[in-house]
Tab-separated table of N, CA and C in Angstrom:
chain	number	residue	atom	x	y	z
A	1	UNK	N	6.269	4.198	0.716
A	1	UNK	CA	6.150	2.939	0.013
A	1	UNK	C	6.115	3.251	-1.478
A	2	UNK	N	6.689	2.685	-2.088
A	2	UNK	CA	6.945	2.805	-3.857
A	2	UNK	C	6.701	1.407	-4.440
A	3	UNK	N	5.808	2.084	-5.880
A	3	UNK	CA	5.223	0.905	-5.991
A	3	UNK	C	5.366	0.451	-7.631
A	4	UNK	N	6.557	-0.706	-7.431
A	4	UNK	CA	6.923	-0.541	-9.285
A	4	UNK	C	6.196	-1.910	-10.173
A	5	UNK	N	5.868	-1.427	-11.340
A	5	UNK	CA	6.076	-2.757	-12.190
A	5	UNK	C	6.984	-3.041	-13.060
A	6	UNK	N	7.669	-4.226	-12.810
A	6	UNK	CA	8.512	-5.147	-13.533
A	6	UNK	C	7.909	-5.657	-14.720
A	7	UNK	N	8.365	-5.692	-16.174
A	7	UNK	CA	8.152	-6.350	-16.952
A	7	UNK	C	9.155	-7.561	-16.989
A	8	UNK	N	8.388	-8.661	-17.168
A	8	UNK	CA	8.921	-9.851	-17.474
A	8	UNK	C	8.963	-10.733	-18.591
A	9	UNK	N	9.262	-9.691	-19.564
A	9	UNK	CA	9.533	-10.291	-20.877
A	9	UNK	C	8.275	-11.436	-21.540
A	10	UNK	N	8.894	-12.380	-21.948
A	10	UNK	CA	8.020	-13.386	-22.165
A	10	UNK	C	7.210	-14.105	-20.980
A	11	UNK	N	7.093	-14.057	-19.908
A	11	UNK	CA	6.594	-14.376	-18.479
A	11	UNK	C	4.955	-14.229	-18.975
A	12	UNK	N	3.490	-14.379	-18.596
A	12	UNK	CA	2.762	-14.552	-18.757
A	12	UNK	C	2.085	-12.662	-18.752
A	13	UNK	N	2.881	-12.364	-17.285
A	13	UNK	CA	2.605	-10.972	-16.780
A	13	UNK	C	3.598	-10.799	-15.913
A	14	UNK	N	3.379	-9.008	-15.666
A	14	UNK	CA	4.004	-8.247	-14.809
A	14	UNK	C	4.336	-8.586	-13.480
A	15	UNK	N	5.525	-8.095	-13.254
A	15	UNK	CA	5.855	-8.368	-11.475
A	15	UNK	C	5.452	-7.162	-11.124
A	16	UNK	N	4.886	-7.203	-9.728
A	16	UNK	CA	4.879	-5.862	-8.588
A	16	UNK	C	5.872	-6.060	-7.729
A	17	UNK	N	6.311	-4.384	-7.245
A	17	UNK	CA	7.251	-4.440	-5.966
A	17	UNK	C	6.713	-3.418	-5.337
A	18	UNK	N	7.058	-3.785	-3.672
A	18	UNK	CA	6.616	-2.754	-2.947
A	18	UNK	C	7.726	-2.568	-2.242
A	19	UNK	N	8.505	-1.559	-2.646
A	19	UNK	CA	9.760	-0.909	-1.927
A	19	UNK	C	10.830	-1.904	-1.970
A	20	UNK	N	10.381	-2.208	-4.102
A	20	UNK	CA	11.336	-2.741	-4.243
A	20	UNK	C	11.253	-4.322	-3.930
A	21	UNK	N	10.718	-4.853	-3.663
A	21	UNK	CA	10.487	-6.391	-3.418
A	21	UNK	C	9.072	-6.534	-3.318
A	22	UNK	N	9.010	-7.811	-3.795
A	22	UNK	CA	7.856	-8.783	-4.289
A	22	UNK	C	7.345	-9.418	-2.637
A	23	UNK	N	5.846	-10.078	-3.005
A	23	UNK	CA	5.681	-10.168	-1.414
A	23	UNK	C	6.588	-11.532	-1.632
A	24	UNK	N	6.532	-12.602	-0.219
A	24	UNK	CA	6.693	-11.514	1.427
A	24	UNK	C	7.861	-10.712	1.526
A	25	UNK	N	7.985	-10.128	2.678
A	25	UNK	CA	8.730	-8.993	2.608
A	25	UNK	C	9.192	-9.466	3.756
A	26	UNK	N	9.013	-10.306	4.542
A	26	UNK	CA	9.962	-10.624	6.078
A	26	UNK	C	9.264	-9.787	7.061
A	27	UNK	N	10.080	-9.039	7.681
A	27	UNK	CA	9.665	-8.110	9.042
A	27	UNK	C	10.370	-7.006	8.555
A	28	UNK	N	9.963	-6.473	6.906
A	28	UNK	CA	9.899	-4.958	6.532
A	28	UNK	C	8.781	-3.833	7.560
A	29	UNK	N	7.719	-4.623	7.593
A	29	UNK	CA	6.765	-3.680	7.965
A	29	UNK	C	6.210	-4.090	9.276
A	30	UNK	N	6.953	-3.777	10.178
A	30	UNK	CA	6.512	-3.623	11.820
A	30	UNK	C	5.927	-2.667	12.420
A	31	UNK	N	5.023	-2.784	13.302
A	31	UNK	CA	4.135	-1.728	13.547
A	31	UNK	C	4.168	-1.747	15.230
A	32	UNK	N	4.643	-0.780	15.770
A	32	UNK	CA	3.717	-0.422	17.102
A	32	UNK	C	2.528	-0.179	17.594
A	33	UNK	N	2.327	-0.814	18.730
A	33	UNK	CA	0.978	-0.651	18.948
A	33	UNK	C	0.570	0.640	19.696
A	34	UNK	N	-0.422	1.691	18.707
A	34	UNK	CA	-0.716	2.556	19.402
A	34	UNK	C	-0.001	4.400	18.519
A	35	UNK	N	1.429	3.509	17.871
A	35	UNK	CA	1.888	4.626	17.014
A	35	UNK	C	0.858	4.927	16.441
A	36	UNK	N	1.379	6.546	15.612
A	36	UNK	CA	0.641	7.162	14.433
A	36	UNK	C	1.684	6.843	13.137
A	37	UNK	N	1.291	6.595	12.202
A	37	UNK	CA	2.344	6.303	11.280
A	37	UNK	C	1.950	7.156	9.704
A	38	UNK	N	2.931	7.413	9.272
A	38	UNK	CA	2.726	8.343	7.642
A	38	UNK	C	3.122	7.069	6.859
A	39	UNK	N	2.373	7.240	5.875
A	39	UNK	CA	2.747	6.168	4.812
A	39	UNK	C	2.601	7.308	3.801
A	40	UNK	N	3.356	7.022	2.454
A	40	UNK	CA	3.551	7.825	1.093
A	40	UNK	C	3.156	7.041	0.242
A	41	UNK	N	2.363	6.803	-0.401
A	41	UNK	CA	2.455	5.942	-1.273
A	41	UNK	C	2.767	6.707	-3.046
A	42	UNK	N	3.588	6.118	-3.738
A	42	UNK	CA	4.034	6.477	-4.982
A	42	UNK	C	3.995	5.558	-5.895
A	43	UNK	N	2.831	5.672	-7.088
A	43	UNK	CA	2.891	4.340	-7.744
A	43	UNK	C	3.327	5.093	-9.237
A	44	UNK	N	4.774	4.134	-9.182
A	44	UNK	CA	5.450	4.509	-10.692
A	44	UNK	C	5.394	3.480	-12.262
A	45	UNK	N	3.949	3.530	-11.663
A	45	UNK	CA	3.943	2.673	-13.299
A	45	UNK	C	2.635	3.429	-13.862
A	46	UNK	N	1.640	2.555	-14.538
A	46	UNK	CA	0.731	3.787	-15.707
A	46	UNK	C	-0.246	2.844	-15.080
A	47	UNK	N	-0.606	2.246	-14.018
A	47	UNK	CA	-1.542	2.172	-13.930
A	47	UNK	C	-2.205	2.867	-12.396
A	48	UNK	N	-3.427	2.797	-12.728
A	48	UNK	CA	-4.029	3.405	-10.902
A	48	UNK	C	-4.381	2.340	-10.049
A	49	UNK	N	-4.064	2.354	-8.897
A	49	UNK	CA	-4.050	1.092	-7.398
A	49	UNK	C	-5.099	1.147	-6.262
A	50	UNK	N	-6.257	0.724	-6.822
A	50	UNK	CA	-6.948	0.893	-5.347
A	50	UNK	C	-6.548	0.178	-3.628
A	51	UNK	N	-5.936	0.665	-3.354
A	51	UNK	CA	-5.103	-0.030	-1.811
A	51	UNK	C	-5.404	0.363	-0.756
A	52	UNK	N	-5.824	-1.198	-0.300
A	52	UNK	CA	-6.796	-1.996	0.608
A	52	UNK	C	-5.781	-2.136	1.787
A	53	UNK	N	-6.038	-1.683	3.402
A	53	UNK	CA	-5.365	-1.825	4.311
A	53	UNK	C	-6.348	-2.458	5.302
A	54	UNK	N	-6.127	-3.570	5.665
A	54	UNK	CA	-7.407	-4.102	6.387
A	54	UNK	C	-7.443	-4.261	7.948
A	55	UNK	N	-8.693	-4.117	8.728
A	55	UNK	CA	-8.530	-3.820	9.777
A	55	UNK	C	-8.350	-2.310	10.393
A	56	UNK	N	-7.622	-1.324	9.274
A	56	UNK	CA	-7.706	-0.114	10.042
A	56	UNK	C	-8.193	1.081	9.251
A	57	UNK	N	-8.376	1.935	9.675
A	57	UNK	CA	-9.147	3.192	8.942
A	57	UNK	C	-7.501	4.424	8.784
A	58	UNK	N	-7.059	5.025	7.357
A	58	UNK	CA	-6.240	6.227	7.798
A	58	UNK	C	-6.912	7.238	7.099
A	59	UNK	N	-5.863	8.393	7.306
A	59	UNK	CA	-6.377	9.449	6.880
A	59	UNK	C	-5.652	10.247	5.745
A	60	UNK	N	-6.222	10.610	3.960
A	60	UNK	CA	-6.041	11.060	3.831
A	60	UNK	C	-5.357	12.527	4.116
A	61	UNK	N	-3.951	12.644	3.972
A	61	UNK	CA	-3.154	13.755	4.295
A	61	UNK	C	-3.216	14.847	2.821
A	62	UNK	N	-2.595	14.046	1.636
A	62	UNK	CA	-2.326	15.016	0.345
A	62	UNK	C	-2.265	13.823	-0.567
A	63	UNK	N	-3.194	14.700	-1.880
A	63	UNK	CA	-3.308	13.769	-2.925
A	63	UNK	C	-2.249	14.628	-4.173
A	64	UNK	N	-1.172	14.322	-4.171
A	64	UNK	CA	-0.284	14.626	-5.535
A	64	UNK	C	-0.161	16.002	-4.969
A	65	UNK	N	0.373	16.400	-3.577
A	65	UNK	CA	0.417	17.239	-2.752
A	65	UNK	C	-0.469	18.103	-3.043
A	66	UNK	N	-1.641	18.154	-3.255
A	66	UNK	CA	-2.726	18.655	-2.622
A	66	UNK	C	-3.446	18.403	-0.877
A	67	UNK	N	-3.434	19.331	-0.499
A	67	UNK	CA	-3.477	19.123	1.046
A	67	UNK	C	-4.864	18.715	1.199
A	68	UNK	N	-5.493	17.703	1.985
A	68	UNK	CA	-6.420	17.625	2.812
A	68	UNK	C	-6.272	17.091	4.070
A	69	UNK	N	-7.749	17.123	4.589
A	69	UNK	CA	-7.700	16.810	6.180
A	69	UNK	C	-9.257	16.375	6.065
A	70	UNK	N	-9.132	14.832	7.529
A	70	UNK	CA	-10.479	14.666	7.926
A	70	UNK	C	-11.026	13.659	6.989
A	71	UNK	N	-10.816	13.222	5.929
A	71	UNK	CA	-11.144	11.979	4.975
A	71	UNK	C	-10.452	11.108	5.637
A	72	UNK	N	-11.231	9.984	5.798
A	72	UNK	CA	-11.216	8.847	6.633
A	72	UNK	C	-10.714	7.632	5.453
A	73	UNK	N	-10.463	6.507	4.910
A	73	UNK	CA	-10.719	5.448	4.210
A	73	UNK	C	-10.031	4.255	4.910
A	74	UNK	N	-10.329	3.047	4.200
A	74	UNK	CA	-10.130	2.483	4.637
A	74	UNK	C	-9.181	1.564	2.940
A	75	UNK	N	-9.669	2.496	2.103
A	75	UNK	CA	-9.319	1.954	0.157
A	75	UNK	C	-9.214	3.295	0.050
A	76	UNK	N	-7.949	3.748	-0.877
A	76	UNK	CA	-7.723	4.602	-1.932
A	76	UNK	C	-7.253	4.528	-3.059
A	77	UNK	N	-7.464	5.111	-4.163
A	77	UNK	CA	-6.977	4.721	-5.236
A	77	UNK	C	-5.954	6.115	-5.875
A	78	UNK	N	-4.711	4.849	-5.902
A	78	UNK	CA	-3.428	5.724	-6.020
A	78	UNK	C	-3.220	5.773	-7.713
A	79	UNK	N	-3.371	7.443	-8.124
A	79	UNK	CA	-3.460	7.134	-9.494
A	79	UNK	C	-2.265	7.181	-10.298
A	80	UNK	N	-1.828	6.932	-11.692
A	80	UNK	CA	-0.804	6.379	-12.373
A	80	UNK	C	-0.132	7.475	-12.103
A	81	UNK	N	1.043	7.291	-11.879
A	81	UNK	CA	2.330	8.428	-11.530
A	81	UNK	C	1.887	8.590	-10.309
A	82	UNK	N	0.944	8.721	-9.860
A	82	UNK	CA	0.621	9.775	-8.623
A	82	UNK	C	1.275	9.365	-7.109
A	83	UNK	N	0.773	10.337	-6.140
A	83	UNK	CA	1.601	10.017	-4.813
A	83	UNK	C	0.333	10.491	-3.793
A	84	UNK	N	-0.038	10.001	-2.932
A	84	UNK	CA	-1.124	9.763	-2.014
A	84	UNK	C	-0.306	9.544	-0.302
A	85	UNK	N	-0.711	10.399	0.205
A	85	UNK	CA	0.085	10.632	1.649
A	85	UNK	C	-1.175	10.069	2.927
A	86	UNK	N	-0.912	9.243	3.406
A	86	UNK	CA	-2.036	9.315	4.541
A	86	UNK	C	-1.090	8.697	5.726
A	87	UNK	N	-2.177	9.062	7.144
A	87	UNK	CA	-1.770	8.713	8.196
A	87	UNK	C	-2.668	7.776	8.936
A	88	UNK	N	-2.138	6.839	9.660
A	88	UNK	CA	-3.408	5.835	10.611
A	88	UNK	C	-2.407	5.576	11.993
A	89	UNK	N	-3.585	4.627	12.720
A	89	UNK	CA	-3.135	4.479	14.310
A	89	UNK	C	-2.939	3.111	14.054
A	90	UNK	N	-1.517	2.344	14.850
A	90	UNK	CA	-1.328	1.346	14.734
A	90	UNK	C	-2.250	0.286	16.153
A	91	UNK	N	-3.704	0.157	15.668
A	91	UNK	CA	-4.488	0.417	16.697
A	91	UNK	C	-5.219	-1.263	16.777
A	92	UNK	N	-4.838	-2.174	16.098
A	92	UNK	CA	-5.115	-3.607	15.863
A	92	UNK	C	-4.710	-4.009	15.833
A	93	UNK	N	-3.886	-4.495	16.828
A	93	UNK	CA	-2.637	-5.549	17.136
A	93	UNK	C	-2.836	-6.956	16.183
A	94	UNK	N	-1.736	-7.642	15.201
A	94	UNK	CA	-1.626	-8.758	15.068
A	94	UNK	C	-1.546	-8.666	13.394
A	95	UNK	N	-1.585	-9.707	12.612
A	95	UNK	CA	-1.339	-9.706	11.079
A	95	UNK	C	-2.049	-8.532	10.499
A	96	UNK	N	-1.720	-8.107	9.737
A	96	UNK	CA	-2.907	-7.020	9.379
A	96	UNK	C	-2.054	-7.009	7.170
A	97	UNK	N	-3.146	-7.586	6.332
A	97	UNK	CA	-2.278	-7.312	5.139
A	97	UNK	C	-3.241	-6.083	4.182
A	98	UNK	N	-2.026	-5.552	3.701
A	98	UNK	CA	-2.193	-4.281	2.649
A	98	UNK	C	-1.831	-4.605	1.494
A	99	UNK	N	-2.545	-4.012	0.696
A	99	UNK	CA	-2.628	-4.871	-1.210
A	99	UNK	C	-3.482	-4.184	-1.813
A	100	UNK	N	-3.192	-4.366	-2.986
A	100	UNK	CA	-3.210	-3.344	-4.094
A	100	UNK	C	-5.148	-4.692	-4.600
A	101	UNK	N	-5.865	-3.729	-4.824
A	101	UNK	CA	-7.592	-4.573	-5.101
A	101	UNK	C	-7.298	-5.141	-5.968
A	102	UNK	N	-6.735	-5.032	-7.133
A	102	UNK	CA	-6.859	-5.589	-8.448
A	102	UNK	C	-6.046	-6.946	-8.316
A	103	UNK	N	-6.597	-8.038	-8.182
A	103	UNK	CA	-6.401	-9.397	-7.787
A	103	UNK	C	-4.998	-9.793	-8.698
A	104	UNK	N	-5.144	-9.383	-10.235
A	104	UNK	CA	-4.043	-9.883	-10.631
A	104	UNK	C	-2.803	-9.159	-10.199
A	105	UNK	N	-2.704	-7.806	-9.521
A	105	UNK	CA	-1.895	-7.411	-9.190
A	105	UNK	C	-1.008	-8.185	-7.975
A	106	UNK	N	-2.379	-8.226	-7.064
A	106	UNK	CA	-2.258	-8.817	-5.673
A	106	UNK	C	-1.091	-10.548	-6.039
A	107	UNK	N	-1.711	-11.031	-7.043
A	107	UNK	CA	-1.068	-12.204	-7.444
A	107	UNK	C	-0.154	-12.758	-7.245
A	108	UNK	N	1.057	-11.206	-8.547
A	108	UNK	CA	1.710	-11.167	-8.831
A	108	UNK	C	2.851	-10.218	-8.171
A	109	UNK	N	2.462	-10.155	-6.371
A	109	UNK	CA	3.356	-9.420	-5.277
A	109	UNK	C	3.122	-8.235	-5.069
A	110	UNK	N	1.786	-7.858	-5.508
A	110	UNK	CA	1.456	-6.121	-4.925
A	110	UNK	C	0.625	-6.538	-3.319
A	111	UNK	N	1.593	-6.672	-2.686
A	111	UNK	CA	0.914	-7.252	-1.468
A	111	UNK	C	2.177	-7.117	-0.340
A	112	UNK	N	1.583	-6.681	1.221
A	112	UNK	CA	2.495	-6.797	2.470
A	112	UNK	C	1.609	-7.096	3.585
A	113	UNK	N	2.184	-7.700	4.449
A	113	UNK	CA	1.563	-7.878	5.829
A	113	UNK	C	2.475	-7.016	6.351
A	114	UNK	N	1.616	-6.240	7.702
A	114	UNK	CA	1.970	-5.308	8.758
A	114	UNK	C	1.725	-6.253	9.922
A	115	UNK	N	2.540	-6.347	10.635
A	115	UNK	CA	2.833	-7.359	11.875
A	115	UNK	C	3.233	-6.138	13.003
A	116	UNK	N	2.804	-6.164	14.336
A	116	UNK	CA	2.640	-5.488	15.697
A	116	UNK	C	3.981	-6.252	16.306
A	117	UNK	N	4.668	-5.128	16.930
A	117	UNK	CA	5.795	-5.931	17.950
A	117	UNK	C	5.619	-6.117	19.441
């Protein structure tokens, strides 16, 4: 998942994209029930993202490929430039949305729902 900001000129504020599009995103992000899934996250703008996945717990994999194991969260904060690797169980069937904490971000499309097939 890549995570950009748009400047919008005279616009009030910034757009977010998450892989490239603003929310909603349709049925980008489908989930099996029961998979293990890797998510990457890469946030290419200057600021840092605390991102909120609700309903499930993953696991820190590598922070700016630094390896770990066994850190649990449920919020991490993805810092400016940086890239944050974790894994979770697609283990809560039904809407489940992921978003960036900082409300004005969330606002302005730093936001996805994960939907179960």
């Amino acid at each position: 998942m890549v995570f950009t900001m748009v400047p919008r000129g005279n616009a009030p504020f910034n757009a977010w994209l998450v892989n490239g599009k603003q929310y909603p995103h349709g049925n980008e992000f489908v989930l099996q029930e029961g998979a293990r899934y890797r998510l990457v996250f890469h946030n290419r703008s200057a600021d840092a993202h605390p991102l909120h996945l609700h309903r499930h717990t993953f696991e820190l994999i590598d922070i700016n490929g630094k390896k770990t194991t066994g850190v649990m969260k449920d919020v991490v904060i993805i810092p400016l430039y940086g890239r944050i690797t974790v894994d979770f169980i697609a283990n809560q069937p039904g809407l489940t949305l992921f978003h960036c904490r900082q409300q004005l971000h969330m606002d302005f499309g730093f936001m996805a729902l994960f939907d179960y097939v």
